[in-house]
Short mmCIF file of C-alpha atoms in Angstrom, two decimals:
data_model
loop_
_atom_site.label_atom_id
_atom_site.label_comp_id
_atom_site.label_asym_id
_atom_site.label_seq_id
_atom_site.Cartn_x
_atom_site.Cartn_y
_atom_site.Cartn_z
CA MET C 1 7.08 -62.90 -68.21
CA ASP C 2 7.87 -62.08 -64.57
CA ASN C 3 10.89 -59.82 -64.50
CA ILE C 4 11.63 -56.69 -66.48
CA VAL C 5 14.83 -54.79 -65.81
CA ILE C 6 15.30 -51.27 -67.20
CA VAL C 7 18.84 -49.90 -67.25
CA GLY C 8 18.69 -46.12 -67.23
CA ALA C 9 16.26 -44.04 -65.17
CA GLY C 10 15.97 -40.99 -67.40
CA GLN C 11 12.68 -39.87 -68.90
CA GLY C 12 12.61 -42.81 -71.36
CA GLY C 13 13.45 -45.52 -68.84
CA LEU C 14 10.88 -44.14 -66.42
CA GLN C 15 8.24 -43.93 -69.15
CA ALA C 16 8.83 -47.59 -69.98
CA ALA C 17 8.16 -48.51 -66.34
CA ILE C 18 5.04 -46.32 -66.16
CA SER C 19 3.67 -47.60 -69.47
CA LEU C 20 4.24 -51.23 -68.49
CA ARG C 21 2.08 -50.75 -65.40
CA GLN C 22 -0.55 -48.79 -67.30
CA ASP C 23 -0.64 -51.52 -69.97
CA GLY C 24 -1.29 -54.13 -67.30
CA PHE C 25 2.09 -55.76 -66.72
CA THR C 26 1.94 -57.26 -63.22
CA GLY C 27 5.44 -58.74 -62.86
CA ARG C 28 8.44 -57.16 -61.25
CA ILE C 29 9.87 -53.94 -62.70
CA THR C 30 13.38 -52.89 -61.67
CA LEU C 31 14.48 -49.44 -62.82
CA ILE C 32 18.21 -48.85 -62.33
CA GLY C 33 19.71 -45.37 -62.64
CA GLY C 34 23.33 -44.27 -62.40
CA GLU C 35 22.49 -40.91 -60.86
CA GLU C 36 21.28 -40.59 -57.28
CA GLY C 37 17.74 -39.51 -56.56
CA LEU C 38 14.45 -39.53 -58.41
CA PRO C 39 14.16 -39.42 -62.21
CA TYR C 40 14.01 -35.84 -63.50
CA GLN C 41 13.52 -33.84 -66.69
CA ARG C 42 16.65 -32.76 -68.48
CA PRO C 43 15.28 -30.20 -70.98
CA PRO C 44 14.78 -27.43 -68.35
CA LEU C 45 18.39 -27.76 -67.13
CA SER C 46 19.56 -25.40 -69.89
CA LYS C 47 16.45 -23.23 -69.65
CA ALA C 48 14.20 -22.55 -66.63
CA TYR C 49 16.39 -24.28 -64.05
CA LEU C 50 19.38 -22.06 -64.83
CA LYS C 51 17.21 -19.08 -63.97
CA THR C 52 15.29 -20.42 -60.98
CA GLY C 53 17.50 -23.13 -59.50
CA ASP C 54 14.31 -24.99 -58.59
CA ALA C 55 15.33 -28.67 -58.69
CA GLY C 56 11.96 -29.79 -57.28
CA ALA C 57 10.22 -28.59 -60.42
CA LEU C 58 12.29 -31.04 -62.50
CA ARG C 59 11.09 -34.18 -60.73
CA LEU C 60 9.05 -36.45 -63.00
CA ARG C 61 7.32 -38.45 -60.23
CA PRO C 62 7.43 -38.25 -56.43
CA ALA C 63 8.97 -41.04 -54.34
CA SER C 64 5.50 -42.20 -53.29
CA PHE C 65 4.68 -42.98 -56.91
CA PHE C 66 7.24 -45.78 -57.13
CA ALA C 67 5.93 -47.58 -54.06
CA LYS C 68 2.36 -47.21 -55.23
CA ALA C 69 3.08 -48.42 -58.77
CA GLY C 70 5.30 -51.26 -57.57
CA ILE C 71 8.38 -50.08 -59.43
CA ASP C 72 11.71 -50.88 -57.76
CA LEU C 73 13.71 -47.74 -58.38
CA ILE C 74 17.41 -48.13 -57.62
CA GLY C 75 19.36 -44.87 -57.95
CA GLY C 76 23.12 -44.32 -57.82
CA LEU C 77 23.92 -47.74 -59.22
CA TRP C 78 26.00 -48.25 -62.36
CA VAL C 79 25.47 -51.52 -64.20
CA ASP C 80 28.73 -53.30 -65.04
CA HIS C 81 27.76 -56.18 -67.24
CA ILE C 82 24.97 -58.03 -69.02
CA ASP C 83 25.11 -61.83 -69.06
CA ARG C 84 22.85 -62.71 -71.97
CA ASN C 85 23.09 -66.47 -71.44
CA ALA C 86 22.06 -66.31 -67.81
CA GLN C 87 19.72 -63.34 -68.53
CA THR C 88 21.12 -61.31 -65.69
CA VAL C 89 22.40 -57.78 -65.19
CA MET C 90 25.34 -57.29 -62.82
CA ALA C 91 26.09 -54.15 -60.82
CA GLY C 92 28.89 -54.49 -58.27
CA ASP C 93 27.94 -57.53 -56.21
CA ARG C 94 24.29 -57.28 -57.11
CA VAL C 95 22.66 -59.50 -59.70
CA PHE C 96 19.32 -58.76 -61.33
CA PRO C 97 17.68 -61.56 -63.33
CA TYR C 98 15.53 -60.52 -66.26
CA ASP C 99 13.05 -62.06 -68.66
CA HIS C 100 13.20 -58.87 -70.68
CA LEU C 101 15.85 -56.16 -70.51
CA ILE C 102 15.31 -52.58 -71.68
CA LEU C 103 18.42 -50.51 -72.32
CA ALA C 104 17.74 -46.80 -71.79
CA THR C 105 21.32 -45.80 -71.12
CA GLY C 106 21.15 -42.40 -72.82
CA THR C 107 24.23 -40.41 -73.68
CA ARG C 108 27.29 -38.82 -72.17
CA ASN C 109 28.95 -35.57 -73.17
CA LEU C 110 31.36 -35.69 -76.06
CA ARG C 111 34.73 -34.54 -74.78
CA PRO C 112 36.92 -33.63 -77.77
CA PRO C 113 40.69 -33.99 -77.26
CA ILE C 114 41.28 -30.33 -76.40
CA PRO C 115 44.13 -29.55 -74.00
CA GLY C 116 42.85 -28.10 -70.73
CA LEU C 117 39.30 -29.24 -71.34
CA ASP C 118 39.00 -30.43 -67.73
CA ARG C 119 38.66 -26.73 -66.88
CA ALA C 120 35.34 -26.62 -68.79
CA LEU C 121 31.98 -27.27 -67.16
CA ASP C 122 29.36 -29.64 -68.56
CA LEU C 123 25.60 -29.26 -68.84
CA ARG C 124 23.92 -32.63 -69.00
CA THR C 125 22.99 -33.66 -65.47
CA LEU C 126 21.33 -31.83 -62.60
CA GLN C 127 24.68 -31.84 -60.82
CA ASP C 128 26.30 -30.18 -63.87
CA ALA C 129 23.57 -27.55 -64.03
CA SER C 130 23.80 -26.84 -60.33
CA ARG C 131 27.56 -26.36 -60.60
CA LEU C 132 27.13 -24.06 -63.56
CA ARG C 133 24.52 -21.98 -61.71
CA ALA C 134 26.87 -21.64 -58.77
CA ALA C 135 29.64 -20.42 -61.09
CA LEU C 136 27.35 -17.67 -62.40
CA ASP C 137 26.79 -16.07 -59.01
CA ARG C 138 28.00 -12.67 -60.25
CA PRO C 139 28.58 -11.18 -63.73
CA LYS C 140 31.08 -13.34 -65.55
CA ARG C 141 32.63 -13.76 -68.96
CA CYS C 142 31.32 -17.05 -70.37
CA ALA C 143 32.80 -18.94 -73.31
CA VAL C 144 30.64 -21.66 -74.81
CA ILE C 145 32.22 -24.45 -76.85
CA GLY C 146 29.52 -25.52 -79.30
CA GLY C 147 26.62 -23.68 -80.97
CA GLY C 148 23.97 -26.42 -80.78
CA PHE C 149 20.72 -26.44 -78.79
CA ILE C 150 22.35 -26.74 -75.35
CA GLY C 151 25.08 -24.17 -75.95
CA LEU C 152 22.61 -21.67 -77.41
CA GLU C 153 19.96 -22.18 -74.73
CA PHE C 154 22.62 -21.59 -72.11
CA ALA C 155 23.92 -18.55 -73.99
CA ALA C 156 20.45 -17.00 -74.15
CA VAL C 157 19.87 -17.47 -70.42
CA ALA C 158 23.35 -16.24 -69.49
CA ALA C 159 23.09 -13.16 -71.70
CA GLY C 160 19.66 -12.45 -70.22
CA LEU C 161 21.15 -12.63 -66.72
CA GLY C 162 23.75 -10.01 -67.66
CA HIS C 163 26.75 -12.23 -68.32
CA ASP C 164 29.13 -11.56 -71.18
CA VAL C 165 28.84 -14.51 -73.60
CA THR C 166 30.99 -15.77 -76.47
CA ILE C 167 30.15 -18.88 -78.53
CA ALA C 168 32.73 -20.83 -80.51
CA GLU C 169 31.26 -23.25 -83.06
CA ALA C 170 33.42 -25.52 -85.19
CA ALA C 171 30.85 -25.81 -88.01
CA PRO C 172 30.06 -23.02 -90.50
CA ARG C 173 26.65 -22.38 -88.88
CA LEU C 174 24.66 -22.79 -85.66
CA MET C 175 22.57 -25.93 -84.95
CA ALA C 176 23.85 -27.31 -88.26
CA ARG C 177 22.69 -30.88 -87.62
CA ALA C 178 19.17 -29.89 -86.62
CA VAL C 179 17.89 -27.00 -88.73
CA SER C 180 18.06 -25.40 -92.17
CA PRO C 181 20.68 -22.74 -93.02
CA ALA C 182 17.96 -20.07 -92.99
CA MET C 183 16.95 -21.00 -89.44
CA SER C 184 20.61 -21.00 -88.37
CA GLU C 185 20.85 -17.44 -89.74
CA ARG C 186 17.78 -16.33 -87.85
CA PHE C 187 19.15 -17.58 -84.55
CA HIS C 188 22.57 -16.17 -85.30
CA ALA C 189 20.95 -12.73 -85.55
CA LEU C 190 18.94 -13.33 -82.37
CA HIS C 191 22.04 -14.14 -80.32
CA ARG C 192 23.99 -11.26 -81.83
CA ASP C 193 21.15 -8.93 -80.82
CA LEU C 194 21.37 -10.30 -77.28
CA GLY C 195 24.94 -9.01 -77.22
CA THR C 196 26.59 -12.41 -77.63
CA THR C 197 29.77 -12.74 -79.70
CA LEU C 198 29.67 -15.64 -82.16
CA HIS C 199 32.59 -17.35 -83.87
CA LEU C 200 31.79 -19.84 -86.65
CA ASN C 201 34.27 -22.21 -88.33
CA ALA C 202 36.09 -21.80 -85.06
CA PRO C 203 37.24 -25.06 -83.45
CA VAL C 204 38.63 -24.54 -79.96
CA THR C 205 42.25 -25.68 -79.64
CA ASP C 206 42.97 -24.91 -76.01
CA VAL C 207 41.25 -24.20 -72.71
CA THR C 208 43.48 -22.15 -70.44
CA GLU C 209 43.20 -20.43 -67.09
CA ASP C 210 42.38 -17.25 -69.00
CA GLY C 211 39.73 -18.65 -71.35
CA ILE C 212 39.77 -20.42 -74.69
CA THR C 213 41.96 -20.30 -77.79
CA LEU C 214 40.50 -20.69 -81.28
CA GLN C 215 42.12 -22.43 -84.22
CA ASP C 216 43.07 -19.10 -85.81
CA GLY C 217 45.08 -18.33 -82.70
CA SER C 218 42.77 -15.75 -81.18
CA ALA C 219 42.33 -15.90 -77.42
CA ILE C 220 38.97 -15.28 -75.79
CA GLY C 221 39.04 -14.32 -72.15
CA ALA C 222 36.55 -16.23 -70.00
CA ASP C 223 35.88 -16.89 -66.32
CA VAL C 224 33.52 -19.77 -67.08
CA VAL C 225 33.93 -22.20 -69.99
CA LEU C 226 30.99 -24.44 -70.91
CA LEU C 227 31.49 -27.53 -73.03
CA ALA C 228 28.40 -28.10 -75.19
CA ALA C 229 29.82 -29.97 -78.17
CA GLY C 230 27.23 -32.71 -78.33
CA VAL C 231 26.89 -36.16 -76.85
CA ARG C 232 27.77 -39.77 -77.52
CA PRO C 233 25.44 -42.72 -76.91
CA ASN C 234 26.22 -45.00 -73.98
CA THR C 235 26.72 -48.27 -75.82
CA HIS C 236 29.49 -49.89 -73.83
CA LEU C 237 27.26 -52.37 -71.97
CA ALA C 238 25.60 -53.49 -75.19
CA LYS C 239 28.85 -53.76 -77.08
CA VAL C 240 30.54 -55.89 -74.45
CA ALA C 241 27.44 -58.08 -74.41
CA GLY C 242 27.91 -58.66 -78.14
CA LEU C 243 24.90 -56.68 -79.34
CA PRO C 244 25.25 -54.81 -82.66
CA VAL C 245 26.34 -51.22 -82.08
CA GLU C 246 26.73 -48.58 -84.74
CA ASN C 247 26.44 -44.98 -83.54
CA GLY C 248 24.05 -46.45 -80.97
CA ILE C 249 22.49 -49.75 -79.97
CA VAL C 250 20.98 -51.14 -83.16
CA VAL C 251 17.30 -52.09 -82.95
CA ASP C 252 14.64 -53.08 -85.48
CA ALA C 253 11.32 -51.39 -86.22
CA PHE C 254 9.95 -52.98 -83.02
CA LEU C 255 12.86 -51.55 -81.00
CA LEU C 256 14.28 -54.99 -80.35
CA THR C 257 18.01 -55.68 -80.54
CA ASN C 258 19.11 -58.88 -82.24
CA ASP C 259 18.54 -60.56 -78.86
CA PRO C 260 14.75 -61.03 -78.53
CA ALA C 261 15.07 -60.54 -74.76
CA ILE C 262 16.64 -57.07 -75.05
CA SER C 263 15.11 -53.79 -76.27
CA ALA C 264 16.72 -50.37 -76.45
CA LEU C 265 15.12 -46.93 -76.45
CA GLY C 266 15.74 -43.21 -76.63
CA ASP C 267 19.05 -41.41 -77.13
CA CYS C 268 21.15 -44.60 -77.07
CA ALA C 269 19.13 -46.49 -79.72
CA VAL C 270 19.57 -46.54 -83.49
CA PHE C 271 16.30 -47.47 -85.18
CA PRO C 272 14.99 -47.52 -88.77
CA ASN C 273 13.56 -44.15 -89.82
CA PRO C 274 9.94 -45.07 -90.70
CA ASN C 275 10.04 -42.82 -93.79
CA THR C 276 13.33 -43.88 -95.31
CA GLY C 277 14.29 -47.15 -93.62
CA GLN C 278 17.68 -45.61 -92.87
CA PRO C 279 19.10 -46.05 -89.37
CA VAL C 280 18.65 -42.97 -87.22
CA ARG C 281 19.38 -41.97 -83.63
CA LEU C 282 17.44 -39.11 -82.07
CA GLU C 283 18.17 -37.10 -78.97
CA SER C 284 14.76 -36.02 -77.78
CA VAL C 285 12.12 -36.47 -75.11
CA GLN C 286 9.67 -37.40 -77.84
CA ALA C 287 11.68 -40.33 -79.18
CA ALA C 288 12.50 -41.62 -75.70
CA THR C 289 8.90 -41.64 -74.50
CA ASP C 290 7.35 -42.85 -77.77
CA HIS C 291 9.91 -45.67 -77.91
CA ALA C 292 9.06 -46.56 -74.31
CA ARG C 293 5.34 -46.75 -75.04
CA LEU C 294 5.87 -48.95 -78.08
CA ILE C 295 8.09 -51.36 -76.16
CA SER C 296 5.49 -51.59 -73.40
CA ARG C 297 2.66 -52.27 -75.85
CA ARG C 298 4.76 -54.94 -77.55
CA ILE C 299 5.72 -56.69 -74.31
CA THR C 300 2.16 -56.64 -72.98
CA GLY C 301 0.77 -57.83 -76.31
CA LYS C 302 -1.34 -54.70 -76.79
CA SER C 303 0.06 -54.01 -80.23
CA ARG C 304 2.43 -55.45 -82.82
CA ASP C 305 2.74 -52.27 -84.88
CA PRO C 306 6.20 -51.09 -85.94
CA TYR C 307 7.47 -47.75 -84.66
CA ALA C 308 6.13 -44.86 -86.73
CA ALA C 309 5.92 -41.79 -84.46
CA VAL C 310 6.59 -38.37 -86.01
CA PRO C 311 9.72 -36.83 -84.45
CA TRP C 312 9.46 -33.39 -82.88
CA PHE C 313 11.91 -31.14 -81.11
CA TRP C 314 11.89 -27.83 -79.33
CA SER C 315 14.33 -25.25 -78.11
CA ASP C 316 13.68 -22.07 -76.11
CA GLN C 317 16.17 -19.30 -76.75
CA ALA C 318 15.30 -15.90 -75.26
CA ASP C 319 11.81 -15.08 -76.56
CA ALA C 320 12.08 -17.47 -79.51
CA LYS C 321 10.39 -20.83 -79.25
CA LEU C 322 11.87 -22.99 -82.01
CA GLN C 323 9.85 -26.07 -82.89
CA ILE C 324 10.65 -28.74 -85.45
CA ALA C 325 8.15 -31.31 -86.66
CA GLY C 326 9.48 -34.23 -88.67
CA LEU C 327 13.05 -35.03 -89.54
CA ALA C 328 15.08 -33.53 -92.37
CA ALA C 329 18.40 -34.76 -93.67
CA PRO C 330 21.05 -32.02 -93.66
CA ASP C 331 20.84 -31.49 -97.42
CA ASP C 332 17.03 -31.53 -97.65
CA GLU C 333 15.81 -28.49 -99.54
CA ALA C 334 14.51 -25.56 -97.47
CA LEU C 335 11.78 -23.18 -98.59
CA ALA C 336 10.88 -20.15 -96.49
CA GLY C 337 7.20 -19.23 -96.14
CA ALA C 338 5.99 -15.65 -95.75
CA ASP C 339 5.40 -16.16 -92.01
CA GLY C 340 8.98 -17.36 -91.41
CA THR C 341 8.13 -21.06 -91.40
CA ILE C 342 10.78 -23.19 -93.11
CA TRP C 343 9.50 -26.15 -95.13
CA ARG C 344 11.99 -28.95 -95.75
CA PHE C 345 11.71 -31.41 -98.62
CA ALA C 346 13.33 -34.77 -99.32
CA GLY C 347 12.76 -34.84 -103.06
CA ASP C 348 9.08 -33.92 -103.33
CA ARG C 349 8.13 -35.24 -99.89
CA LEU C 350 7.71 -32.80 -97.00
CA SER C 351 10.26 -34.04 -94.43
CA ALA C 352 10.18 -31.39 -91.71
CA VAL C 353 8.68 -28.07 -90.72
CA GLU C 354 10.64 -25.51 -88.69
CA THR C 355 8.71 -22.76 -86.92
CA VAL C 356 9.45 -19.98 -84.45
CA ASN C 357 6.71 -18.85 -82.07
CA ASN C 358 4.14 -20.53 -84.28
CA ALA C 359 2.74 -23.46 -82.33
CA LYS C 360 -0.31 -23.67 -84.55
CA THR C 361 1.63 -24.54 -87.69
CA HIS C 362 3.91 -26.82 -85.69
CA MET C 363 1.03 -28.82 -84.27
CA GLN C 364 -0.75 -29.03 -87.62
CA ALA C 365 2.48 -30.24 -89.19
CA ARG C 366 2.92 -32.93 -86.54
CA LYS C 367 -0.59 -34.14 -87.19
CA ARG C 368 -0.25 -34.12 -90.98
CA LEU C 369 3.21 -35.70 -91.05
CA ALA C 370 1.72 -38.68 -89.23
CA GLY C 371 -0.54 -39.41 -92.20
CA VAL C 372 0.15 -40.10 -95.87
CA PRO C 373 3.28 -38.39 -97.30
CA ILE C 374 2.70 -34.73 -98.13
CA ASP C 375 3.67 -33.80 -101.65
CA ARG C 376 5.36 -30.50 -102.49
CA ALA C 377 2.82 -29.69 -105.22
CA ALA C 378 -0.11 -30.26 -102.86
CA LEU C 379 1.43 -27.90 -100.30
CA PHE C 380 2.11 -25.27 -103.00
CA GLY C 381 -1.52 -25.62 -104.10
CA THR C 382 -2.78 -24.52 -100.70
CA GLY C 383 -0.38 -21.58 -100.47
CA PHE C 384 1.52 -23.42 -97.73
CA ASP C 385 -1.51 -23.92 -95.50
CA ILE C 386 -0.72 -27.36 -94.14
CA SER C 387 -4.11 -27.72 -92.48
CA ALA C 388 -5.69 -27.50 -95.95
CA VAL C 389 -3.54 -30.16 -97.62
CA MET H 1 -4.74 -27.44 -49.61
CA VAL H 2 -7.00 -27.43 -52.64
CA LYS H 3 -9.22 -30.43 -53.34
CA VAL H 4 -9.25 -31.62 -56.95
CA THR H 5 -11.37 -34.41 -58.40
CA TYR H 6 -10.16 -36.18 -61.53
CA VAL H 7 -12.83 -38.15 -63.38
CA ALA H 8 -11.30 -40.74 -65.70
CA ALA H 9 -12.85 -41.57 -69.06
CA ASP H 10 -14.39 -44.71 -67.51
CA GLY H 11 -15.99 -42.65 -64.74
CA THR H 12 -13.53 -43.54 -61.97
CA GLU H 13 -13.05 -40.61 -59.60
CA THR H 14 -9.76 -39.78 -57.88
CA ILE H 15 -9.89 -37.05 -55.25
CA VAL H 16 -6.57 -35.53 -54.15
CA ASP H 17 -5.36 -32.70 -51.94
CA ALA H 18 -3.23 -30.39 -54.03
CA ASP H 19 -0.78 -27.72 -53.00
CA GLU H 20 -1.85 -24.19 -53.74
CA GLY H 21 0.30 -22.83 -56.55
CA SER H 22 0.72 -26.24 -58.17
CA THR H 23 -1.05 -27.02 -61.44
CA VAL H 24 -3.76 -29.52 -62.31
CA MET H 25 -1.16 -31.42 -64.37
CA GLN H 26 1.56 -31.52 -61.71
CA THR H 27 -0.95 -32.55 -59.04
CA ALA H 28 -2.09 -35.47 -61.19
CA LEU H 29 1.48 -36.66 -61.72
CA ASP H 30 2.37 -36.23 -58.05
CA ASN H 31 -0.62 -38.35 -57.06
CA SER H 32 -0.23 -41.07 -59.69
CA VAL H 33 -3.45 -40.14 -61.45
CA ASP H 34 -3.37 -42.05 -64.74
CA GLY H 35 -4.75 -40.22 -67.71
CA ILE H 36 -2.46 -37.19 -67.57
CA VAL H 37 0.92 -37.63 -69.27
CA GLY H 38 2.47 -34.15 -69.22
CA GLU H 39 5.31 -35.14 -71.48
CA CYS H 40 6.96 -31.72 -71.89
CA GLY H 41 6.78 -30.90 -68.20
CA GLY H 42 4.46 -27.93 -68.62
CA ALA H 43 6.53 -26.11 -71.25
CA MET H 44 3.46 -25.87 -73.57
CA MET H 45 5.22 -28.03 -76.12
CA CYS H 46 2.75 -30.91 -76.27
CA ALA H 47 -0.90 -31.64 -75.64
CA THR H 48 -0.60 -34.68 -73.38
CA CYS H 49 -2.12 -33.06 -70.28
CA HIS H 50 -5.45 -32.38 -71.98
CA CYS H 51 -8.48 -32.23 -69.66
CA TYR H 52 -12.11 -31.10 -69.74
CA VAL H 53 -13.05 -28.66 -67.02
CA ASP H 54 -16.39 -29.55 -65.45
CA ASP H 55 -19.11 -27.09 -66.53
CA ALA H 56 -19.63 -25.98 -62.94
CA TRP H 57 -16.02 -24.76 -62.78
CA SER H 58 -15.35 -23.23 -66.18
CA ASP H 59 -16.00 -19.66 -64.98
CA LYS H 60 -13.50 -20.05 -62.15
CA THR H 61 -10.71 -21.64 -64.22
CA GLY H 62 -11.14 -18.87 -66.79
CA PRO H 63 -10.35 -18.92 -70.51
CA ARG H 64 -7.49 -20.71 -72.24
CA GLN H 65 -4.07 -19.10 -71.98
CA ASP H 66 -2.20 -17.75 -74.98
CA GLY H 67 -1.09 -20.63 -77.16
CA GLU H 68 -3.29 -23.31 -75.62
CA ASP H 69 -5.64 -23.36 -78.61
CA ASP H 70 -2.72 -24.04 -80.92
CA MET H 71 -1.35 -26.91 -78.85
CA LEU H 72 -4.79 -28.50 -78.46
CA GLU H 73 -4.78 -28.92 -82.27
CA CYS H 74 -2.75 -32.04 -81.61
CA ALA H 75 -4.72 -33.45 -78.69
CA ALA H 76 -5.30 -37.17 -79.11
CA ASP H 77 -8.97 -36.96 -78.12
CA ALA H 78 -11.85 -34.69 -79.13
CA VAL H 79 -11.36 -31.02 -78.28
CA LYS H 80 -14.45 -29.42 -76.73
CA PRO H 81 -15.20 -25.91 -75.49
CA SER H 82 -14.27 -27.15 -72.00
CA SER H 83 -10.85 -28.45 -73.17
CA ARG H 84 -7.76 -27.10 -71.40
CA LEU H 85 -4.12 -27.99 -71.02
CA SER H 86 -4.02 -28.90 -67.36
CA CYS H 87 -0.44 -27.55 -67.03
CA GLN H 88 -1.92 -24.08 -67.52
CA ILE H 89 -4.50 -24.31 -64.71
CA LYS H 90 -2.87 -23.02 -61.55
CA LEU H 91 -4.53 -24.08 -58.33
CA THR H 92 -5.71 -21.34 -56.02
CA ASP H 93 -8.09 -21.25 -53.05
CA ALA H 94 -10.85 -20.26 -55.43
CA LEU H 95 -10.51 -23.64 -57.18
CA ASP H 96 -10.97 -25.72 -54.02
CA GLY H 97 -13.30 -28.55 -55.07
CA LEU H 98 -12.39 -28.34 -58.79
CA VAL H 99 -13.61 -31.19 -60.97
CA VAL H 100 -11.87 -32.08 -64.24
CA HIS H 101 -12.68 -34.89 -66.65
CA LEU H 102 -9.91 -36.80 -68.42
CA PRO H 103 -9.93 -37.93 -72.03
CA GLN H 104 -9.53 -41.55 -73.05
CA ASP H 105 -6.21 -40.93 -74.79
CA GLN H 106 -3.38 -38.42 -74.43
CA VAL H 107 -1.00 -39.75 -77.10
#
């Protein structure tokens, strides 16, 4: 194998390139990114960067790294088409031949069909975050559409900086896809205590010059409107190329599409959940980088193991560090421990552990969830001391 | 400039000039030192920048920061008294010449 092309130069695409070199791949690596500039970290965009504006701190590797590692990084180039027969990737008038293609195309913001939504700002790219920072140059009234991780992280920073913040969430609770109802409650209280106004069951029906309108007709005045209603995977390239797509680019347990010359990783990939076999798509640094490492080991022949990494997530909101180890389905049972830890169960199997400012339990959970399934009775027996299970 | 020596698990030494105020993790990434991953970007959310501070330098780097012990629970390699998260070691003049040893595995 001589030529590997990676489409998408986010953290996952970059990790694939780095891992391939570290695993001994000596052929050509072409890393193509749609955004200009060097690959950067997205998680701080809704956290530290909003406070500091320090874009340099986001950079994952300096320019010198790419020359040294022999990785052809091409920024500001959008790929148009994959020709699977010819094994080439086309971008404008440029053609990149590949022996193996890795799709790391990530996501784009979901833009619901709300009139006036073009007045709302986004928070996904560095450019978005920079624009948003500029809009917050003096105390403003901010309306946030969406009470998920990004909307809430922004809200916490904005409230901390003295802005007046209102959140409108269409679902009955905050972070509904990601955490238990009890954890949603806890963060609801946290944001309320920060002075933020929260509206649940409140789809936004209009974005006007004066702010936003909720479904019940109430108008919320705002100078800045942030759209944070989730993302959609970038699957267009794969779909047009005839690869199976269902809520993401479908891959097997080895992160291969149904074309043995094409892998997919990270936010754009739907892969079998190692615990349940059900297809799952995760939006996290962890999945993107663990996927990348597995693909590299597979290509370089270092390992033929299926993907089995334990998912983990984090969110910083004011002084609360939320960490989730594992992956719970929305209706998995939730039991609250005395220390505030929430234990989730799929039947009798521990599926996820949600903690706040409790890195010790989080890390122990990550370690234990990687081993044999943890039974509810065994955890009860230790008085919920996961290190003792 | 602060000189830092990274000693890989196989004994290979990489000596780099670091910027004061940077961290041992960031300096490794900026200089393409393999053996430090730094997946979470220094947010103390992972343990993939694990290093062992050389005995001669442990007094100067000081004790672990709040929370480091907890994160090291998940380090891929053995945790020793000299173990640190390299994202939490800020480089100052006093650390000019610092030597850190890298584990075999970070993930």
